[in-house]
Each structure stands twice: as structure tokens, then as C-alpha cells.
Amino acid sequence: MNTFPQIPTPFYIVYEDKLERNLRLLRHVADSAGVKIIMAFKANALWKTFPVIAKYFTASTASSLNEMQLSLDYLGKDVHAYCPVYTDATFPKFLAGCSHITFNSLAQFHKFSGQIKEWNQAHPDSPVSPGLRVNPHCSVIETDIYNPCVPGSRFGEGPEALREGLPEGIEGLHFHALCESDSHDLEKVLEAFKNQYGHLLPHIKWLNMGGGHLMTRKGYDIDHLIGLLKDLKAQYPNLEIIMEPGSAFTWQTGDLVTEVLDVVEDAGIRTGIIDASFACHMPDCLEMPYKPSIAEALPDDSSEGIPFRLGGNSCLSGDFVGDWKFAQPLQAGQRLTLQDMNHYTTVKTNMFNGVQHPSIWFKPKDGEPLLLREYTYEDYRDRMD
Ligand SMILES: Cc1ncc(COP(=O)(O)O)c(C=O)c1O
């Protein structure tokens, strides 16, 4: 494993070849199935890597004005918005920057439908297509925090309000019910969606099936997905089918390289304290919870090896994950590569406790790593300005 000894730890590194491998696969799905794939910013906003992405995809989905602006500045002008709530202050800006706007509730649609009509009359060359998010009430995700269909969910209208049809003006429907899911989960959700909302499909122009399609995970059945999408298109030739994955774009495209600073032991548990933090720099590890692979560790199912926890360099007691097994005891000064640390990682970091934020590097296919960003005391100070 190349731990890039010339770069000071801690640092994230994103690999161009791995990113391109994902992009090629996503492009293959979009072209073979005749669907539109747009990138969800929530999983990845490293805009200095967007020139690589833009060779394959330039449309995106934004759920805030900041995400929208990042697309307009660095990726492309075709931005679809979905935001749980638009306000009087934000809505005119979304109107001016987006091609599609999905509302989370009928109340939100009614509040702003007049403004959309006016916009479309005044801007016939850049009309905005309004849509409505619905809840397919089909739970295929086991972790509640990632399940938009959990009872009591705040996401999307239910079928009762739409029995008699859609209000005039709504041109598309949107559902999002997947997370790191496969095509068979999509099939289940699609079935549930059609059972509740199928009567609306002949009357709309587009259907956005949200994110969570982890097409770039090893073993994902791409041919089954393409077949499913083609069948849907054959059944509803009036519909443009849109998918908005985030993770699938940057799945397994980057690592976090850290150094062990000290090794401590209590109650028979040995912990290597690293120069990064799970709470600050890998928050999903605690939230999900999720244990990343470490290139230098033994396989999880290994019967050999010495178990170690890894602890973060913050004062939060729970800032640790483990155990991993190592062939040799961990030693201060050794580097560890925590793998798959790009999607939902670089976008979610924070500066709690003032722990040094890892720098961010990009490894081009041919050539030496390039520094994208490093963080200083001023970054920590100025967030509190
Ligand atoms: C509405 C919506 N679209 C797309 C996504 C992207 O999902 P993923 O990154 O799992 O593909 C999310 C993730 O939460 C979402 O909430």
C-alpha cells in the first residue's frame, strides 16, 4: 500500500482512476437504459475534482442554495432542486438557478405555484418544471437514521391526498427510499410506489427515483437494473426517468491516511490513538455506525492477529472504532490507511475540539499527488467569526 510518505498526515486522497471507473459505469447505465443520471452533491462537494466528473455528467441535484451555486459555478447549469422546505427568501433564488424544483408537500407547492407560473411566463427559454415528492412507504433500509420511509417520516406526501389526482401544474414525481441499495430493493420500492401512485404516472412528464442506487459497489447487478429501467420506460413512454445517486459517484475513490501517535491500554483493550478523529473526520463511522477497512490490517475474519481499537485525537469518549486485527502490535509513528473515505466524508467533516483537519489531495492518473486544500488555525477561528 502506498501511504505517500512525502505527504504529512493526516490527509484525504482522491484517486482519479477510481473516480473515472465509477463514472464510466454510471455513464454505461444511463446510455444503455436511456435514463438521466444526475449527481447528488450531498455525498461529494469536492469541486476541484469536478473537471473529471464533468467529462461524464454535468447535471446535478441540490438540496440547498449553496449546493445549487456550486453546480452553477463548477459543474453545470442543469440543476434539479429538492429541499424539504423552501422559504420566501430562498425560493426566488432556486427559481432563477434550477431547471426542476421538487416540493416536499402539497402545501409547499401551493405556496409557490404562483411564482413558478409567473417565472415560466417571463422566462419561456428557461422554464422551471415543478414536481412533488411522495412517500412510497416501503422500508428496505435497516438503519432508521437513513430510512426516509420510517413511520413518522417528514419526507413526501402520502397517497391519500392524491387519490383524485395531482393539482394542476405538477409535472413530475419524486421518491427517495434507498441507501446503499441494490436493484432488487429498487424493484420492491418501485412496486410499492406504483401500487399507490401508478394512477398519476400517465399524467406527468418525469419520474425521479432519488438516490441510494449503489451501482458501483462490487456485485451490483447492473444488467438487472438496466432491464428494470427499460421495462419501466416501455410501460410509461411519456416519462423521463431520472436517478440521483450520490455515493455511487465517489464510492471507494479515496482514503484517509493517518499516523498512530500513541498506543494506550485499559481493561485489556489496546487503542492506537491516531492524528485524526472519527467524530470530526469520519462522522459516519459513529453515526451509522460503520467500520472502515484499513489497508494495513488483517482481514476481519482472520483467526490470527492482535486486536486494536483506533481512537481519535479528540476529547469525546466515544471517538473510537474497533476492533481491527494487526499482524504486529501497533507502534507510534506508523501510518494507517482508512479506506473508502470520500463519499459522505469530506463533505461532513467539522472542526470540533480544534482537531487538525486533514489536508485534501488528488492523485491524477499519471503524475504526483496535487494538494487541493490544507487547513490552518485561521480556518478554525474564522468559522466562529
Ligand atoms: C433526496 C435525496 N436524493 C439523493 C440522495 C443521494 O443518496 P445516495 O448518496 O445514497 O445515493 C439522498 C441522500 O440522502 C437524498 O436524500
XYZ file of C-alpha atoms and ligand atoms in Angstrom:
401
model
C 0.000 0.000 0.000
C 1.376 3.421 -0.970
C 0.870 5.687 2.051
C 2.532 8.603 0.214
C 5.368 9.164 2.733
C 6.124 12.563 1.163
C 2.712 13.945 2.344
C 2.317 14.885 6.037
C -0.548 13.088 7.789
C -3.445 13.323 8.250
C -4.714 13.638 4.683
C -7.536 12.543 2.421
C -6.510 11.435 -1.031
C -8.866 11.032 -4.001
C -7.787 8.858 -6.920
C -8.669 9.956 -10.443
C -8.539 6.418 -11.872
C -11.041 5.126 -9.294
C -13.357 8.092 -9.858
C -13.270 7.528 -13.610
C -14.016 3.832 -13.193
C -17.247 4.791 -11.374
C -18.147 7.487 -13.869
C -17.720 5.106 -16.821
C -20.040 2.591 -15.199
C -22.706 5.204 -14.397
C -22.487 6.525 -17.985
C -22.957 2.971 -19.271
C -26.160 2.594 -17.228
C -27.526 5.973 -18.339
C -26.828 5.264 -22.021
C -27.947 1.626 -22.079
C -31.195 2.221 -20.172
C -31.956 5.646 -21.635
C -32.275 7.309 -18.226
C -30.896 10.570 -16.901
C -28.403 10.298 -14.026
C -27.681 13.430 -12.014
C -25.167 13.771 -9.182
C -26.317 14.387 -5.608
C -23.981 16.944 -4.017
C -24.744 15.791 -0.515
C -22.315 12.884 -0.957
C -19.499 14.849 -2.573
C -18.757 18.526 -2.993
C -15.017 18.396 -3.737
C -15.398 20.821 -6.615
C -11.757 20.687 -7.613
C -12.465 17.136 -8.825
C -15.489 18.248 -10.877
C -13.500 18.614 -14.137
C -13.158 14.801 -14.048
C -16.888 14.339 -13.326
C -17.929 16.874 -15.981
C -16.416 14.693 -18.708
C -19.259 12.239 -17.977
C -22.046 14.122 -16.144
C -22.910 17.776 -15.714
C -26.440 17.674 -14.249
C -26.918 17.607 -10.512
C -29.393 17.669 -7.680
C -29.076 20.303 -4.988
C -30.839 20.468 -1.655
C -29.635 23.902 -0.623
C -28.750 27.173 -2.294
C -25.087 26.527 -1.590
C -25.175 23.199 -3.416
C -27.041 24.848 -6.289
C -24.462 27.611 -6.578
C -21.594 25.118 -6.530
C -23.128 23.370 -9.512
C -23.717 26.612 -11.411
C -20.130 27.693 -10.748
C -18.243 24.438 -11.232
C -20.309 21.596 -12.733
C -23.211 22.577 -14.957
C -26.364 24.622 -15.363
C -28.890 21.773 -15.226
C -29.726 21.736 -11.511
C -32.686 19.878 -10.003
C -33.675 21.087 -6.554
C -35.227 19.147 -3.760
C -35.373 20.865 -0.412
C -37.640 19.779 2.461
C -38.762 23.406 2.847
C -38.416 26.444 0.578
C -38.850 29.852 2.153
C -39.850 33.284 0.856
C -36.167 34.179 0.977
C -34.762 31.099 -0.763
C -37.436 30.258 -3.335
C -36.801 33.079 -5.865
C -33.108 32.082 -5.919
C -33.954 28.433 -6.571
C -36.290 29.580 -9.382
C -33.503 31.558 -11.008
C -30.946 28.734 -10.757
C -32.796 25.436 -11.314
C -34.465 23.541 -14.144
C -36.614 21.342 -11.861
C -37.961 22.034 -8.378
C -39.425 19.219 -6.292
C -41.701 20.103 -3.383
C -41.872 18.011 -0.250
C -45.571 18.699 0.380
C -48.662 19.956 -1.411
C -48.756 22.920 0.975
C -45.294 23.985 -0.237
C -46.356 23.555 -3.871
C -49.473 25.692 -3.365
C -47.448 28.357 -1.552
C -45.071 28.812 -4.501
C -47.000 27.640 -7.606
C -47.981 31.239 -8.466
C -44.321 32.269 -8.519
C -43.469 29.364 -10.832
C -46.252 30.353 -13.255
C -45.011 33.934 -13.324
C -41.407 32.820 -13.798
C -42.314 30.496 -16.675
C -44.347 33.210 -18.422
C -41.477 35.674 -18.113
C -38.732 33.142 -18.988
C -40.023 30.846 -21.740
C -36.417 29.901 -22.602
C -35.562 28.704 -19.078
C -38.784 27.310 -17.621
C -38.823 25.514 -14.291
C -40.558 22.140 -14.045
C -42.277 21.583 -10.679
C -42.540 18.161 -9.074
C -43.806 16.576 -5.879
C -42.027 14.148 -3.584
C -44.151 11.213 -2.459
C -43.523 8.611 0.210
C -43.624 5.055 -1.174
C -43.962 3.649 2.359
C -41.633 0.781 1.610
C -38.740 0.293 4.023
C -35.767 -1.583 2.623
C -33.184 0.209 4.783
C -32.417 -1.264 8.174
C -30.768 1.793 9.766
C -33.576 4.176 10.763
C -31.456 7.325 10.534
C -31.103 6.693 6.771
C -34.656 5.481 6.169
C -36.951 8.135 4.631
C -39.898 5.710 4.846
C -39.724 5.150 8.595
C -43.149 5.708 10.249
C -43.473 9.410 11.044
C -41.137 10.390 8.188
C -41.199 14.068 7.239
C -40.426 13.308 3.591
C -43.075 13.372 0.878
C -46.846 13.355 0.533
C -48.799 10.164 1.177
C -51.260 8.602 -1.264
C -54.475 9.792 0.481
C -54.085 13.397 -0.670
C -53.510 12.280 -4.260
C -56.343 9.779 -4.792
C -58.190 12.148 -7.097
C -55.063 13.147 -8.999
C -52.424 15.857 -8.897
C -53.081 19.574 -8.685
C -52.705 21.382 -11.992
C -49.106 22.346 -12.719
C -47.208 19.422 -11.197
C -45.124 17.865 -13.954
C -43.072 15.249 -12.115
C -42.971 12.885 -9.148
C -40.003 12.104 -6.938
C -39.370 9.347 -4.442
C -36.232 8.555 -2.470
C -36.264 5.416 -0.358
C -32.906 3.704 -0.877
C -29.481 3.872 0.759
C -26.518 1.821 -0.457
C -29.152 -0.424 -2.042
C -29.223 -2.855 -4.950
C -31.544 -3.112 -7.950
C -33.723 -5.721 -6.247
C -34.505 -3.214 -3.479
C -35.334 -0.664 -6.167
C -37.710 -3.197 -7.732
C -39.521 -3.620 -4.389
C -39.821 0.137 -3.827
C -40.952 0.717 -7.408
C -43.683 -1.888 -6.991
C -44.907 -0.208 -3.778
C -44.713 3.206 -5.457
C -46.730 2.041 -8.479
C -49.362 0.434 -6.254
C -50.002 3.742 -4.513
C -49.222 6.354 -7.173
C -49.372 4.460 -10.504
C -52.623 6.220 -11.496
C -50.699 9.520 -11.622
C -47.928 8.344 -13.954
C -49.728 8.775 -17.312
C -50.277 12.465 -16.419
C -46.708 13.568 -15.664
C -43.522 14.157 -17.654
C -40.794 12.862 -15.362
C -40.161 10.470 -12.513
C -37.154 10.966 -10.253
C -36.286 7.780 -8.344
C -33.965 9.505 -5.874
C -30.580 8.242 -4.733
C -29.255 5.219 -2.897
C -28.590 3.194 -6.091
C -25.122 1.882 -5.299
C -24.385 0.773 -8.858
C -20.619 0.970 -8.407
C -20.490 -1.485 -5.496
C -18.905 -4.822 -6.396
C -21.627 -7.365 -7.141
C -24.365 -4.837 -8.035
C -26.486 -6.476 -10.734
C -26.178 -3.842 -13.471
C -27.982 -5.923 -16.098
C -30.966 -6.409 -13.787
C -31.091 -2.643 -13.184
C -30.954 -1.845 -16.895
C -33.718 -4.395 -17.579
C -35.885 -2.890 -14.818
C -35.414 0.624 -16.177
C -36.151 -0.426 -19.744
C -39.371 -2.174 -18.626
C -40.444 0.972 -16.762
C -39.797 3.118 -19.826
C -41.713 0.693 -22.039
C -44.671 0.821 -19.632
C -44.625 4.645 -19.417
C -43.107 6.038 -22.642
C -44.271 9.511 -21.589
C -41.839 9.564 -18.655
C -38.287 10.808 -18.465
C -36.666 8.617 -15.799
C -34.205 10.387 -13.527
C -31.909 8.879 -10.862
C -29.874 11.000 -8.457
C -27.250 8.859 -6.723
C -24.554 10.429 -4.599
C -22.481 7.624 -3.061
C -22.247 5.701 -6.332
C -20.209 8.531 -7.874
C -17.469 8.555 -5.247
C -17.750 5.035 -3.776
C -14.256 3.694 -2.988
C -12.478 6.610 -4.640
C -10.478 7.958 -1.716
C -8.712 7.154 1.545
C -7.771 8.890 4.773
C -4.110 8.341 5.658
C -3.291 8.790 9.340
C -0.422 8.169 11.726
C -0.566 6.321 15.034
C 0.556 8.826 17.693
C 0.390 6.677 20.807
C -0.784 3.291 21.997
C -2.665 3.001 25.299
C -4.320 0.145 27.200
C -7.162 -0.119 29.714
C -9.161 -3.112 30.912
C -7.230 -5.296 28.485
C -8.281 -3.155 25.493
C -5.470 -1.699 23.424
C -6.110 1.515 21.498
C -3.972 3.211 18.890
C -4.614 6.956 19.031
C -4.363 8.443 15.545
C -3.839 12.013 14.321
C -7.404 12.211 13.033
C -10.807 11.840 14.668
C -13.820 9.661 13.897
C -16.130 12.348 15.288
C -14.571 15.124 13.190
C -13.241 13.479 10.047
C -15.201 10.226 9.636
C -18.550 11.057 11.277
C -20.477 8.275 9.509
C -18.345 5.729 11.353
C -20.081 6.802 14.571
C -23.441 7.757 13.067
C -24.167 4.670 11.035
C -22.153 3.014 12.759
C -19.646 1.729 10.234
C -16.164 0.257 10.496
C -13.881 1.202 7.630
C -11.379 -1.216 6.145
C -7.748 -0.480 6.936
C -5.241 -1.408 4.260
C -2.581 -2.409 6.818
C -4.911 -4.562 8.989
C -5.613 -8.275 8.617
C -8.937 -9.364 7.111
C -11.827 -9.150 9.610
C -12.376 -12.909 9.585
C -8.703 -13.658 10.257
C -8.169 -16.086 13.142
C -4.708 -14.613 13.722
C -3.622 -11.155 14.700
C -3.550 -8.732 17.598
C -6.750 -6.753 18.212
C -6.621 -2.957 18.467
C -9.167 -0.206 18.676
C -8.423 3.080 16.973
C -9.195 6.245 18.877
C -9.467 9.802 17.612
C -7.385 12.721 18.814
C -10.384 14.489 20.411
C -11.741 14.518 23.955
C -15.010 12.776 23.087
C -15.049 9.453 24.940
C -16.918 7.788 22.132
C -14.447 8.916 19.469
C -13.205 5.399 18.727
C -13.981 2.471 16.462
C -12.810 -1.092 16.609
C -11.555 -3.680 16.788
C -9.217 -4.407 13.902
C -6.550 -7.114 13.938
C -2.940 -6.438 13.017
C -0.091 -8.858 12.342
C 2.229 -6.811 14.576
C 1.402 -4.590 17.562
C 0.633 -1.011 16.504
C 3.513 1.383 17.041
C 3.636 5.153 17.340
C 4.821 6.593 14.027
C 3.264 4.022 11.720
C 0.812 5.037 9.005
C -2.657 3.562 8.626
C -4.844 3.930 5.533
C -8.538 4.099 6.343
C -10.216 3.173 3.090
C -13.233 4.482 1.202
C -13.169 7.897 2.864
C -14.570 10.168 0.186
C -18.371 9.915 -0.178
C -20.236 11.465 2.773
C -16.873 12.064 4.454
C -15.070 15.108 3.075
C -18.450 16.917 2.941
C -19.320 16.132 6.548
C -16.179 16.993 8.486
C -16.144 19.522 11.310
C -13.623 21.309 13.474
C -14.857 20.180 16.896
C -12.174 20.476 19.553
C -9.973 22.278 17.038
C -8.565 18.929 15.958
C -6.328 19.480 12.932
C -8.416 18.964 9.788
C -6.755 16.581 7.298
C -5.471 18.173 4.120
C -7.066 17.045 0.845
C -5.066 15.685 -2.089
C -5.880 14.486 -5.584
C -3.885 11.742 -7.300
C -4.089 12.158 -11.071
C -3.963 9.008 -13.195
C -0.479 9.906 -14.332
C 1.551 12.053 -12.039
C 2.228 13.042 -8.491
C -0.476 13.909 -5.936
C -1.708 17.504 -6.030
C -2.672 19.437 -2.913
C -6.300 20.646 -3.136
C -6.625 22.192 0.321
C -4.918 22.405 3.659
C -6.419 23.815 6.841
C -4.975 26.317 9.246
C -5.770 27.927 12.569
C -7.484 30.729 10.618
C -9.995 28.215 9.186
C -10.883 27.132 12.723
C -11.064 30.728 14.001
C -12.995 32.158 11.086
C -15.851 29.644 11.284
C -16.689 31.347 14.601
C -16.346 34.856 13.253
C -33.422 13.198 -1.857
C -32.109 12.512 -1.971
N -31.605 12.277 -3.201
C -30.405 11.654 -3.369
C -29.658 11.242 -2.285
C -28.327 10.574 -2.515
O -28.321 9.278 -1.995
P -27.038 8.358 -2.088
O -25.848 9.175 -1.812
O -27.284 7.312 -1.049
O -27.011 7.794 -3.472
C -30.155 11.473 -0.975
C -29.394 11.047 0.211
O -29.759 11.223 1.332
C -31.402 12.138 -0.830
O -31.892 12.392 0.400
